[in-house]
Tab-separated table of C-alpha atoms and ligand atoms in Angstrom:
chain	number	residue	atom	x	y	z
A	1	UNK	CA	30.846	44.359	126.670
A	2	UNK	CA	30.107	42.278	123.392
A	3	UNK	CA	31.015	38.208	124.396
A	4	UNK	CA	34.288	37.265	121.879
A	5	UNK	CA	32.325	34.421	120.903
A	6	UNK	CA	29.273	33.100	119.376
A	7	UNK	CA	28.958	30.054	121.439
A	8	UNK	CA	30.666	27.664	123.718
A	9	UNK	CA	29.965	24.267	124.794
A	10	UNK	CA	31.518	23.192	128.151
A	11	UNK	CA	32.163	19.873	130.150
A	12	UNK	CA	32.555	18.347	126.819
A	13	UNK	CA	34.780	14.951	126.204
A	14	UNK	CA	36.557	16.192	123.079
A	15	UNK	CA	37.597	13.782	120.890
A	16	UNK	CA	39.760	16.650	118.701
A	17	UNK	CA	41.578	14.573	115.989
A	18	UNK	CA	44.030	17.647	116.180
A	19	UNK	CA	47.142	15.622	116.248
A	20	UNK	CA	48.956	13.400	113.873
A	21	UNK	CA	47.705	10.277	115.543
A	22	UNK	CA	45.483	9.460	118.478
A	23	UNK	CA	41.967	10.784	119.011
A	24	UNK	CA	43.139	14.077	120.933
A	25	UNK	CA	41.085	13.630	124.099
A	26	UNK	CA	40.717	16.577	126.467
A	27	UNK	CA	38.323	15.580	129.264
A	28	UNK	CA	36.646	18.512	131.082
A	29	UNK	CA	37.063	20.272	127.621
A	30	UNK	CA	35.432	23.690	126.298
A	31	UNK	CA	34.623	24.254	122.607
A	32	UNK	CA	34.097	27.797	121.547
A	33	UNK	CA	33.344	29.284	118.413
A	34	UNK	CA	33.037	32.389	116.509
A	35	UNK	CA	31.349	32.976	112.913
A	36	UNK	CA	31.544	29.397	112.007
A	37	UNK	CA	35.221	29.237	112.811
A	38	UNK	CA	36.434	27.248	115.813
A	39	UNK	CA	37.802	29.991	118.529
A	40	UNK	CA	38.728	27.700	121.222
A	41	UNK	CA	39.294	23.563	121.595
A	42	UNK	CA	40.805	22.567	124.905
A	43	UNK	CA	40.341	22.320	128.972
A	44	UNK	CA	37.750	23.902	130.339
A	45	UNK	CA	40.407	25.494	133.064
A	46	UNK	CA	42.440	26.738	130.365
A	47	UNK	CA	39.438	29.449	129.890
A	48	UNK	CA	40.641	33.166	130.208
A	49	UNK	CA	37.649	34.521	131.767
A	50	UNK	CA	33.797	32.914	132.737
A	51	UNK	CA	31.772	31.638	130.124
A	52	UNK	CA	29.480	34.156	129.988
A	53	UNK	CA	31.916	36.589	129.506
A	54	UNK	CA	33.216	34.701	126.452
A	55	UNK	CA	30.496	33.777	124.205
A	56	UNK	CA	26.556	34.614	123.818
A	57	UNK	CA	25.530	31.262	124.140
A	58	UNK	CA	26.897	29.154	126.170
A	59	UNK	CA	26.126	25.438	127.181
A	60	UNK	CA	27.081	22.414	129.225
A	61	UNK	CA	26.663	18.917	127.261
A	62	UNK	CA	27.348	17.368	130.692
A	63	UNK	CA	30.496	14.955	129.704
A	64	UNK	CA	28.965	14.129	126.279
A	65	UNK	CA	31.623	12.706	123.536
A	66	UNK	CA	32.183	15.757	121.014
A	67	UNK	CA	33.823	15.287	117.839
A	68	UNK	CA	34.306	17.021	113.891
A	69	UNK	CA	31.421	16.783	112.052
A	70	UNK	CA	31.018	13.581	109.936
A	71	UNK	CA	32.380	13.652	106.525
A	72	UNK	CA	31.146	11.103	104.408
A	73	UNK	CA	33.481	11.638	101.287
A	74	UNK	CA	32.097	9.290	98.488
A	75	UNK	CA	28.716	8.701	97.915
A	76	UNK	CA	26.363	8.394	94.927
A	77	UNK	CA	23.369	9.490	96.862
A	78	UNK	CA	21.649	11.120	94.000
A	79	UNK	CA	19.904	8.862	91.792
A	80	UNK	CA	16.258	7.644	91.015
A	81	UNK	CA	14.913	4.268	91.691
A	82	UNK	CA	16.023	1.693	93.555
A	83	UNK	CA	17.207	-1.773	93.012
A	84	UNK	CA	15.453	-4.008	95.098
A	85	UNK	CA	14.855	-6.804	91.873
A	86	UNK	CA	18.655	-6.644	91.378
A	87	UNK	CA	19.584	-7.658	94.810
A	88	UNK	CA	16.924	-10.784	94.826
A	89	UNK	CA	18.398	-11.722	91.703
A	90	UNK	CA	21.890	-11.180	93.199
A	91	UNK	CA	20.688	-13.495	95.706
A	92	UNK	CA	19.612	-16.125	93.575
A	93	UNK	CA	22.509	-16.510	92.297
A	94	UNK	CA	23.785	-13.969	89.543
A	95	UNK	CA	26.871	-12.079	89.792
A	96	UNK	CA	26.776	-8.130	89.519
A	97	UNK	CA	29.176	-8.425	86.745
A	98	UNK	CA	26.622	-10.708	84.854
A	99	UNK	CA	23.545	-8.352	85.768
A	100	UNK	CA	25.659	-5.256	84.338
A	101	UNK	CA	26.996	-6.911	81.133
A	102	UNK	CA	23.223	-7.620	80.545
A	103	UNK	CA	22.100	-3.699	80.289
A	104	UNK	CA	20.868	-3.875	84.427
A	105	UNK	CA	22.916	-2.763	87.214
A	106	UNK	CA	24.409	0.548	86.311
A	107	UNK	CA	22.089	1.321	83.394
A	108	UNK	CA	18.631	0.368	85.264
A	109	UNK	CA	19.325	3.560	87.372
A	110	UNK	CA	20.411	5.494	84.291
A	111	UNK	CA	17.288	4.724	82.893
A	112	UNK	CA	14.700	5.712	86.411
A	113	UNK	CA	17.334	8.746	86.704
A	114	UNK	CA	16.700	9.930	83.218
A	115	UNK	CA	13.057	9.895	83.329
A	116	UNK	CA	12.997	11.503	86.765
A	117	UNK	CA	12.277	15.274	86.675
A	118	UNK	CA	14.867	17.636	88.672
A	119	UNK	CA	12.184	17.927	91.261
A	120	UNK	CA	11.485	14.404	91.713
A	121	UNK	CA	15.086	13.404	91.759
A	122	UNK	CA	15.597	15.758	94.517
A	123	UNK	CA	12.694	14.581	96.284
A	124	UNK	CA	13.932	10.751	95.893
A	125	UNK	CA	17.659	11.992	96.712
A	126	UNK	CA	17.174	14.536	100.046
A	127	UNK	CA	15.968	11.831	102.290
A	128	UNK	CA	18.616	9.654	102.054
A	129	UNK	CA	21.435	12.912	102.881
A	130	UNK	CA	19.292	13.533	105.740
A	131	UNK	CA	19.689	10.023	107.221
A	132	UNK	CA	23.688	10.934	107.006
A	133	UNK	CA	22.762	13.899	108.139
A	134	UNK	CA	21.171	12.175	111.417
A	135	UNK	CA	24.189	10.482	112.647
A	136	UNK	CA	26.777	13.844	112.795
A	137	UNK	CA	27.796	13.935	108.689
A	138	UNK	CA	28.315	18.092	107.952
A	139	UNK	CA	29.499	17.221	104.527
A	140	UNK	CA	28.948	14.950	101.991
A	141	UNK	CA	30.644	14.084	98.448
A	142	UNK	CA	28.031	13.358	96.154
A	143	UNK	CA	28.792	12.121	92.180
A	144	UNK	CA	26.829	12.142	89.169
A	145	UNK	CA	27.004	9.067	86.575
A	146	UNK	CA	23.635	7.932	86.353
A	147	UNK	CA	23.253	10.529	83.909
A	148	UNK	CA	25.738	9.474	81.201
A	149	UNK	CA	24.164	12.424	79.147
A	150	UNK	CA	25.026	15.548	79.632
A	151	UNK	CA	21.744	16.411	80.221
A	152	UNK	CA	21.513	14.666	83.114
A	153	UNK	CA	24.342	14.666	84.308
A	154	UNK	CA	24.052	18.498	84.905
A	155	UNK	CA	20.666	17.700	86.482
A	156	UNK	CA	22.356	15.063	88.989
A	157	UNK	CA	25.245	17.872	90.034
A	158	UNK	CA	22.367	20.457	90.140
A	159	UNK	CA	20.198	18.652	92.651
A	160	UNK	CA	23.272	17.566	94.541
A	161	UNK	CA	24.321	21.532	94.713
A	162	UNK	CA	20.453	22.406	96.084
A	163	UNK	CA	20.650	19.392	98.655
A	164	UNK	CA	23.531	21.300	100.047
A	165	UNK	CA	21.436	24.240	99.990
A	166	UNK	CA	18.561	23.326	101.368
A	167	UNK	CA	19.883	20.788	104.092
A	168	UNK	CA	22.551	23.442	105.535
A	169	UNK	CA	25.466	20.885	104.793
A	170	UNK	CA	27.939	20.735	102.773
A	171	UNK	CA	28.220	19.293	99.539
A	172	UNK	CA	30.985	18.473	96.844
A	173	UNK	CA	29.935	17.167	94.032
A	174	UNK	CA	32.178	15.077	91.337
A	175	UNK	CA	31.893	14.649	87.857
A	176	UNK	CA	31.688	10.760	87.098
A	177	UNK	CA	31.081	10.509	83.303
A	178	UNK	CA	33.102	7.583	82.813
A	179	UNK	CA	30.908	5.550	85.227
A	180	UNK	CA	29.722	3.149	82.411
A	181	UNK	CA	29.348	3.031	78.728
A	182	UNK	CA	25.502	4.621	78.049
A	183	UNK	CA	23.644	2.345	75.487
A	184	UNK	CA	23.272	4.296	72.692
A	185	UNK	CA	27.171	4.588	72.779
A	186	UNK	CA	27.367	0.705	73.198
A	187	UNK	CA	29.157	0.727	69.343
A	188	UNK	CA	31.048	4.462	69.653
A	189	UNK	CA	33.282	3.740	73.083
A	190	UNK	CA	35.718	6.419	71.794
A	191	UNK	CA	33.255	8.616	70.953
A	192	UNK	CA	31.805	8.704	74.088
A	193	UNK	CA	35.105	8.970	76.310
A	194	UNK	CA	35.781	11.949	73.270
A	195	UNK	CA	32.376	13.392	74.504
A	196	UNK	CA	32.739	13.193	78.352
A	197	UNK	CA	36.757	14.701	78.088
A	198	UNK	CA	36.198	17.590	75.076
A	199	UNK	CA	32.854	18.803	75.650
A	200	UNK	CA	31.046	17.707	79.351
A	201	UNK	CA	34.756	18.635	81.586
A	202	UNK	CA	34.695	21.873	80.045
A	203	UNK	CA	30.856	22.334	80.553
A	204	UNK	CA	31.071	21.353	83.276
A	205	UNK	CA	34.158	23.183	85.031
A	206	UNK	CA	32.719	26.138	83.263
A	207	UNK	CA	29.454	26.371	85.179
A	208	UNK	CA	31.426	25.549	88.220
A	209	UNK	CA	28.851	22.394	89.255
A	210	UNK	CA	31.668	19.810	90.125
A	211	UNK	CA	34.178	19.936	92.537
A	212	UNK	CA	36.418	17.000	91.134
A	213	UNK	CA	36.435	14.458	88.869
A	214	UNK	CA	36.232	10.651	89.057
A	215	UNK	CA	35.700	7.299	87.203
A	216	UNK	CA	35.475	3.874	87.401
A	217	UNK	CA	38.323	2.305	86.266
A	218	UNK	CA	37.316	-1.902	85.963
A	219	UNK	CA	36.806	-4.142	83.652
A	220	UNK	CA	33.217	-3.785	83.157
A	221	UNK	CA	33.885	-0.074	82.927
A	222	UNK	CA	37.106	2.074	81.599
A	223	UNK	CA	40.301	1.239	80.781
A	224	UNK	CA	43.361	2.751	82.713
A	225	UNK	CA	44.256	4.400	79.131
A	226	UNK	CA	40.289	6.082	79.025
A	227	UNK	CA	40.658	6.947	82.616
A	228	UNK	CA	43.744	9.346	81.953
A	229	UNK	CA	42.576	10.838	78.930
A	230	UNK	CA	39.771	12.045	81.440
A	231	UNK	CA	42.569	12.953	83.921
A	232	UNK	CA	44.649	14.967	81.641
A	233	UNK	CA	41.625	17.081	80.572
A	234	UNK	CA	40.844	18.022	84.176
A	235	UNK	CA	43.946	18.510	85.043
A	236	UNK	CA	44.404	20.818	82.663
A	237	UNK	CA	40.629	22.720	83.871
A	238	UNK	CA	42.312	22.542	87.119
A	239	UNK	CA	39.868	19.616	88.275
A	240	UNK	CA	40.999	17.131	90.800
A	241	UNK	CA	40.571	13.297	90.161
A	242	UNK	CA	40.113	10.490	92.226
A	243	UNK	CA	39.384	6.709	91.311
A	244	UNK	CA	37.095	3.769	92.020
A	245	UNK	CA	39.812	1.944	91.935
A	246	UNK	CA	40.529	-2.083	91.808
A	247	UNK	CA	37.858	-2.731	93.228
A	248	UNK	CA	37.181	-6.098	91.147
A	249	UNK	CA	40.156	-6.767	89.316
A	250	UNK	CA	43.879	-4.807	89.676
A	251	UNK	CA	43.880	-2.294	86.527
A	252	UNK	CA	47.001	-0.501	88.440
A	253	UNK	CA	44.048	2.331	89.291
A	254	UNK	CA	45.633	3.186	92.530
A	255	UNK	CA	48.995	4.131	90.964
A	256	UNK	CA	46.637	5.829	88.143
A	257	UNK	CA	45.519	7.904	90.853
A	258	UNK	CA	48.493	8.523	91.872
A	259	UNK	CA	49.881	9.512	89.055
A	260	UNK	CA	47.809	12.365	88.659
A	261	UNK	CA	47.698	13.787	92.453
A	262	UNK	CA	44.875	12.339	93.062
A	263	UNK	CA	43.127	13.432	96.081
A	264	UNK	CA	41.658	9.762	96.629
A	265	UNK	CA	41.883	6.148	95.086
A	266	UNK	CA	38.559	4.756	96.465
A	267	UNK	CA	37.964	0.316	97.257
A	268	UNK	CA	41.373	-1.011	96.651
A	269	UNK	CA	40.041	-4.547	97.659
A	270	UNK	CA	42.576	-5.836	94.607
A	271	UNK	CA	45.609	-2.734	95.198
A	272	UNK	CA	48.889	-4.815	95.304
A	273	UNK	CA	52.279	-3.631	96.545
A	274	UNK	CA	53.284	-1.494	93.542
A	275	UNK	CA	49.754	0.869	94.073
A	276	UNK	CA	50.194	1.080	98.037
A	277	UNK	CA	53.630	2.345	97.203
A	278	UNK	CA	52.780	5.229	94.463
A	279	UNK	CA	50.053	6.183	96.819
A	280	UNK	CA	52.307	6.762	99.737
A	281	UNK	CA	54.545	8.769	97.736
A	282	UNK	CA	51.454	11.150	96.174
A	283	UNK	CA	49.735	11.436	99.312
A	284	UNK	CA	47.122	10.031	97.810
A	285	UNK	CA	44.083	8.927	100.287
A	286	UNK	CA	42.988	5.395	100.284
A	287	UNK	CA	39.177	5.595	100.494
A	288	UNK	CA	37.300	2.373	102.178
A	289	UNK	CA	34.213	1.052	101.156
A	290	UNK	CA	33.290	-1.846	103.499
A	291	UNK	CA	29.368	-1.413	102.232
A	292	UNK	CA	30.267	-2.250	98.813
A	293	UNK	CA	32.464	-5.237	99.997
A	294	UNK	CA	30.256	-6.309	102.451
A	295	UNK	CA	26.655	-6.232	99.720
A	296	UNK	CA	28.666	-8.088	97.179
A	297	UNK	CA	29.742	-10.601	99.672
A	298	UNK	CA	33.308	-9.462	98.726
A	299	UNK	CA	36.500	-11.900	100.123
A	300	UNK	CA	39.548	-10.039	99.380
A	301	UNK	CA	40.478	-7.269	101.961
A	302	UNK	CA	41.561	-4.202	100.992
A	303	UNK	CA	45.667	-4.042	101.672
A	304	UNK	CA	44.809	-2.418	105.451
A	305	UNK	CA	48.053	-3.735	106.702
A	306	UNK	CA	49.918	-2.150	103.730
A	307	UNK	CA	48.576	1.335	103.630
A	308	UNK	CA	49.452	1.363	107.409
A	309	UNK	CA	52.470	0.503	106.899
A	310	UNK	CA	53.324	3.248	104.167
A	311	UNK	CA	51.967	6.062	106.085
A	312	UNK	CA	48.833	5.747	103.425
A	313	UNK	CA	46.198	7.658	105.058
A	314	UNK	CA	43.074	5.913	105.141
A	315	UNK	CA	39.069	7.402	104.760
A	316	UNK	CA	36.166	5.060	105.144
A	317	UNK	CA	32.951	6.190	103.291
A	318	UNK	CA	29.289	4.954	102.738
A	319	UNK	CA	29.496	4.522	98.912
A	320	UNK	CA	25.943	4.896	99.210
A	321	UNK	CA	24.596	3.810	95.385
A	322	UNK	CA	21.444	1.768	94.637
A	323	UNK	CA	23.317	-1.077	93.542
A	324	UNK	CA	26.772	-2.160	95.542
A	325	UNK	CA	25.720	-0.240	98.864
A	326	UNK	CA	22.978	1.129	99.919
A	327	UNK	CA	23.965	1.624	102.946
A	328	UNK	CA	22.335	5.072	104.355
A	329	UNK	CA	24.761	5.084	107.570
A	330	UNK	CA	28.314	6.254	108.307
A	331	UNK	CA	28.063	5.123	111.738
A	332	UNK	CA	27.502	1.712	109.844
A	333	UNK	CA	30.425	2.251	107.815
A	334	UNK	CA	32.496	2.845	110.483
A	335	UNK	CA	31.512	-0.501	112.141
A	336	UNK	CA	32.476	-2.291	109.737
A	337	UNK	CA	35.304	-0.623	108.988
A	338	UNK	CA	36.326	-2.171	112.250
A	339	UNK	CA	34.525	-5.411	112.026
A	340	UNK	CA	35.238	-6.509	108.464
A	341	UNK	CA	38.698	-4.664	107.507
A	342	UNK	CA	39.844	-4.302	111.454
A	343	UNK	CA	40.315	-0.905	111.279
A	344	UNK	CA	41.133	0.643	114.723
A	345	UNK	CA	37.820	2.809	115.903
A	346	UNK	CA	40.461	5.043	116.044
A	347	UNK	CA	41.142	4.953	112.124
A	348	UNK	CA	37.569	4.861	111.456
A	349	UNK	CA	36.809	7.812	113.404
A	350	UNK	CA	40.181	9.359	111.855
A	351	UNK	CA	38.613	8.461	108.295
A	352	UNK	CA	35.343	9.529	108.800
A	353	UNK	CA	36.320	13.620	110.267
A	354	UNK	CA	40.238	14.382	109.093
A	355	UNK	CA	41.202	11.973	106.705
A	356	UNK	CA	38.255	12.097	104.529
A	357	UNK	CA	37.480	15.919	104.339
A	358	UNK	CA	41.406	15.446	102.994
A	359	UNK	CA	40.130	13.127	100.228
A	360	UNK	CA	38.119	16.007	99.405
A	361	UNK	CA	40.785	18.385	99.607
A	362	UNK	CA	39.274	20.403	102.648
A	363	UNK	CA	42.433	21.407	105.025
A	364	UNK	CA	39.547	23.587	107.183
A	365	UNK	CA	37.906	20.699	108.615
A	366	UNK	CA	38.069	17.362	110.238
A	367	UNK	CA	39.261	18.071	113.177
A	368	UNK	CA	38.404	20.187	116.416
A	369	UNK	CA	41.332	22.840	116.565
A	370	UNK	CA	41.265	26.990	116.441
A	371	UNK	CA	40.760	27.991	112.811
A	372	UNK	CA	38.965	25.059	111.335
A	373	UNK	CA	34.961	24.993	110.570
A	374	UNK	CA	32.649	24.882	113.641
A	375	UNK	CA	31.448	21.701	112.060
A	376	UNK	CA	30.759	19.517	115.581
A	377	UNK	CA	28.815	16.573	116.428
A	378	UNK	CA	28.017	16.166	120.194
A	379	UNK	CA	26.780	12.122	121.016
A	380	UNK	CA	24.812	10.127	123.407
A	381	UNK	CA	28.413	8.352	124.287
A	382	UNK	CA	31.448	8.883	126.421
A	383	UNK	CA	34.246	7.324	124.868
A	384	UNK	CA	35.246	7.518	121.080
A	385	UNK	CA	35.065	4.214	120.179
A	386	UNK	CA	31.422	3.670	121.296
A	387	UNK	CA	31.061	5.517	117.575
A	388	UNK	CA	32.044	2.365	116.270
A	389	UNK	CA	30.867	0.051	118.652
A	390	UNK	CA	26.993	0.321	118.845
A	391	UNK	CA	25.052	-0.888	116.214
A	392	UNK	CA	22.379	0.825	114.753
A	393	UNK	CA	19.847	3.722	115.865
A	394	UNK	CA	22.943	5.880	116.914
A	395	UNK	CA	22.082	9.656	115.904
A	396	UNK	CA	23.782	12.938	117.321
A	397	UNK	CA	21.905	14.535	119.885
A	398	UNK	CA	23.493	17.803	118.830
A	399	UNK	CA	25.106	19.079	115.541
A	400	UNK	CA	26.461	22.146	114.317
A	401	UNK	CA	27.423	23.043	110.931
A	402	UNK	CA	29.249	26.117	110.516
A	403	UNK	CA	28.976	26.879	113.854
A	404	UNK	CA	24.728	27.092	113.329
A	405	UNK	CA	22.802	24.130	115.037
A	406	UNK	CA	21.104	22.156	113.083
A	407	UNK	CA	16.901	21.681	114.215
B	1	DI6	N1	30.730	2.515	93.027
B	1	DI6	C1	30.302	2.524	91.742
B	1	DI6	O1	30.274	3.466	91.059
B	1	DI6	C2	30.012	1.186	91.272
B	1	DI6	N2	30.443	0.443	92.408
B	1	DI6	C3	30.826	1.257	93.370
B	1	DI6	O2	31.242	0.903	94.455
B	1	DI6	C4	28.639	0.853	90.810
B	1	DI6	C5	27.461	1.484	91.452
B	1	DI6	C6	26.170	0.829	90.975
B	1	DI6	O3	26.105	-0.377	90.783
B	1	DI6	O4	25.158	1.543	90.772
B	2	FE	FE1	31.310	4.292	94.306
């Protein structure tokens, strides 16, 4: 007789994220699969027939924690360069505002990922998804904007399409053209927002390399009023948005986001009342970024208590970008998630796996539960919160994406 299933992992301590709240522990558990798609999450005595009889492969992880896969759902992993200078002059005393108004920040990247071939940039870019990779992530959001030509920002999405490829995991990539204003624009803002809305969207959508759209909506950046002429144009290619939003200063971007749908409004360090609110309503996912606010020695907290409050469902995510956080670790993220916003490991966990494969509009994953991806990550820990807990060198022993192990 052919086994039902591909494979099944037994004495597991599932950490499902299956319900509405809680982690979903079944101790004793069984997690069997079937071409990529989860066949079976629950106690191992709730098995209708022996193991072998079940699946082709099966396997005891002898009591380890096993969870979703990792989502990491905002990064800006692909870029060339690095900004080492920037931080020791960050440290000396200049602001980042100050560094960016002065042509560095932003535009020192734009000008290392412009020169970089496609090749190198991939070969710059790969090792840094592999150390997400490491620690349990199965899929990652990765943005362009250190293009701010079309040009390269095609090559950006393209190398962030192959890293999916090529690493097994997956990838969604984002559209960020309104990241800052490119140089040779510095006199033609209009023209350039014209550029990125009438011709790059379309280009864009047309060739299928971005899976949403976003932009950063500050005062060193776009205005609300530039950020929804971007909006409306992918709304109307059938683009999703989401926003760095208030982040440095309260431009209303969460309501923006809002506004249009949008799957996320990422930062929120300056969100007041009025955004919390319109996100709530939209179901809108608030998207933490405690490796931004921790590099730039950030003070105000993101409205935690707030987005509780309203239901707001809540994503934590690396943000990983040369210049506010480059931070190459969820598990990192999720500590101080905990340690610096006091998040619950419980939210983290929540808005690392089900909440932020929602900010990326993926209803198949997240959580361990018949029917979604075979996208698992087994640990060297028992309970759930030791994910946020430990510090440092924490990798999955095992991971599976699509129901295929990863080597
Ligand atoms: N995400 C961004 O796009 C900006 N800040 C952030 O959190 C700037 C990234 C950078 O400085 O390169
Ligand atoms: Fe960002």
């Amino acid at each position: 007789m052919n086994p039902r299933w591909d494979h099944l992992l037994l004495d597991c301590t599932l950490a499902t994220l299956a319900g509405e709240s809680g982690y979903g522990m079944v101790e004793h558990g069984a997690l069997g699969w079937r071409n990529g798609v989860i066949t079976f999450a629950g106690p191992m005595r709730d098995l209708e027939d022996a193991p072998d009889a079940l699946a082709g492969q099966v396997e005891s992880v002898h009591g380890a924690l096993v969870t979703p896969g990792l989502v990491d759902c905002h990064t800006h992993l692909v870029f060339a360069g690095d900004r080492a200078d920037e931080f020791e002059h960050r440290l000396q005393g200049e602001s980042y505002q100050t560094i960016a108004r002065a042509g560095g920040g932003i535009l020192s990247t734009v000008r290392a990922t412009r020169a970089a071939s496609e090749q190198e940039l991939l070969a710059q870019s790969a090792p840094r998804a592999r150390a997400l990779l490491r620690e349990g992530v199965t899929t990652i959001e990765i943005k362009s904007g250190y293009g701010l030509d079309l040009d390269t920002e095609l090559k950006m999405l393209r190398v962030a399409r192959r890293i999916g490829s090529e690493l097994g995991v997956t990838v969604r990539t984002t559209l960020l053209g309104l990241h800052a204003l490119p140089p040779e624009s510095r006199d033609r803002r209009e023209e350039y927002v014209a550029q990125v809305c009438d011709e790059w969207l379309p280009r864009v959508a047309g060739e299928k390399l971005a899976d949403a759209v976003d932009a950063f909506c500050e005062g060193i950046a776009f205005a609300p009023e530039e950020v929804r002429r971007c909006f409306r144009r992918a709304r109307e290619l059938g683009l999703p948005v989401k926003l760095h939003a208030d982040q440095l200063s309260d431009l209303g971007g969460a309501a923006l986001s809002a506004s249009f749908a949008g799957l996320s409004a990422d930062h929120l360090e300056c969100t007041g009342a009025a955004g919390v609110e319109a996100m709530a309503r939209a179901g809108t996912v608030a998207v933490l970024l405690p490796g931004s606010f921790y590099a730039l020695r950030e003070t105000r907290l993101p409205p935690v208590d707030a987005l509780r409050e309203h239901g707001v469902p809540m994503a934590v995510a690396t943000d990983l970008n040369p210049g506010t956080s480059p931070l190459r670790s969820l598990r990192l993220a999720i500590n101080m998630a905990c340690t610096l916003f006091r998040l619950t490991p419980e939210e983290a966990l929540r808005g690392t796996t089900v909440n932020a494969a929602r900010a990326l509009g993926l209803g198949d994953r997240g959580a361990l539960a018949p029917g979604r991806r075979a996208d698992v990550a087994v640990w060297d820990a028992r309970k759930p919160a030791e994910l946020a807990y430990w510090i440092g060198d924490s990798p999955a022993s095992r991971v599976f994406t699509g129901g295929i192990a990863r080597g």
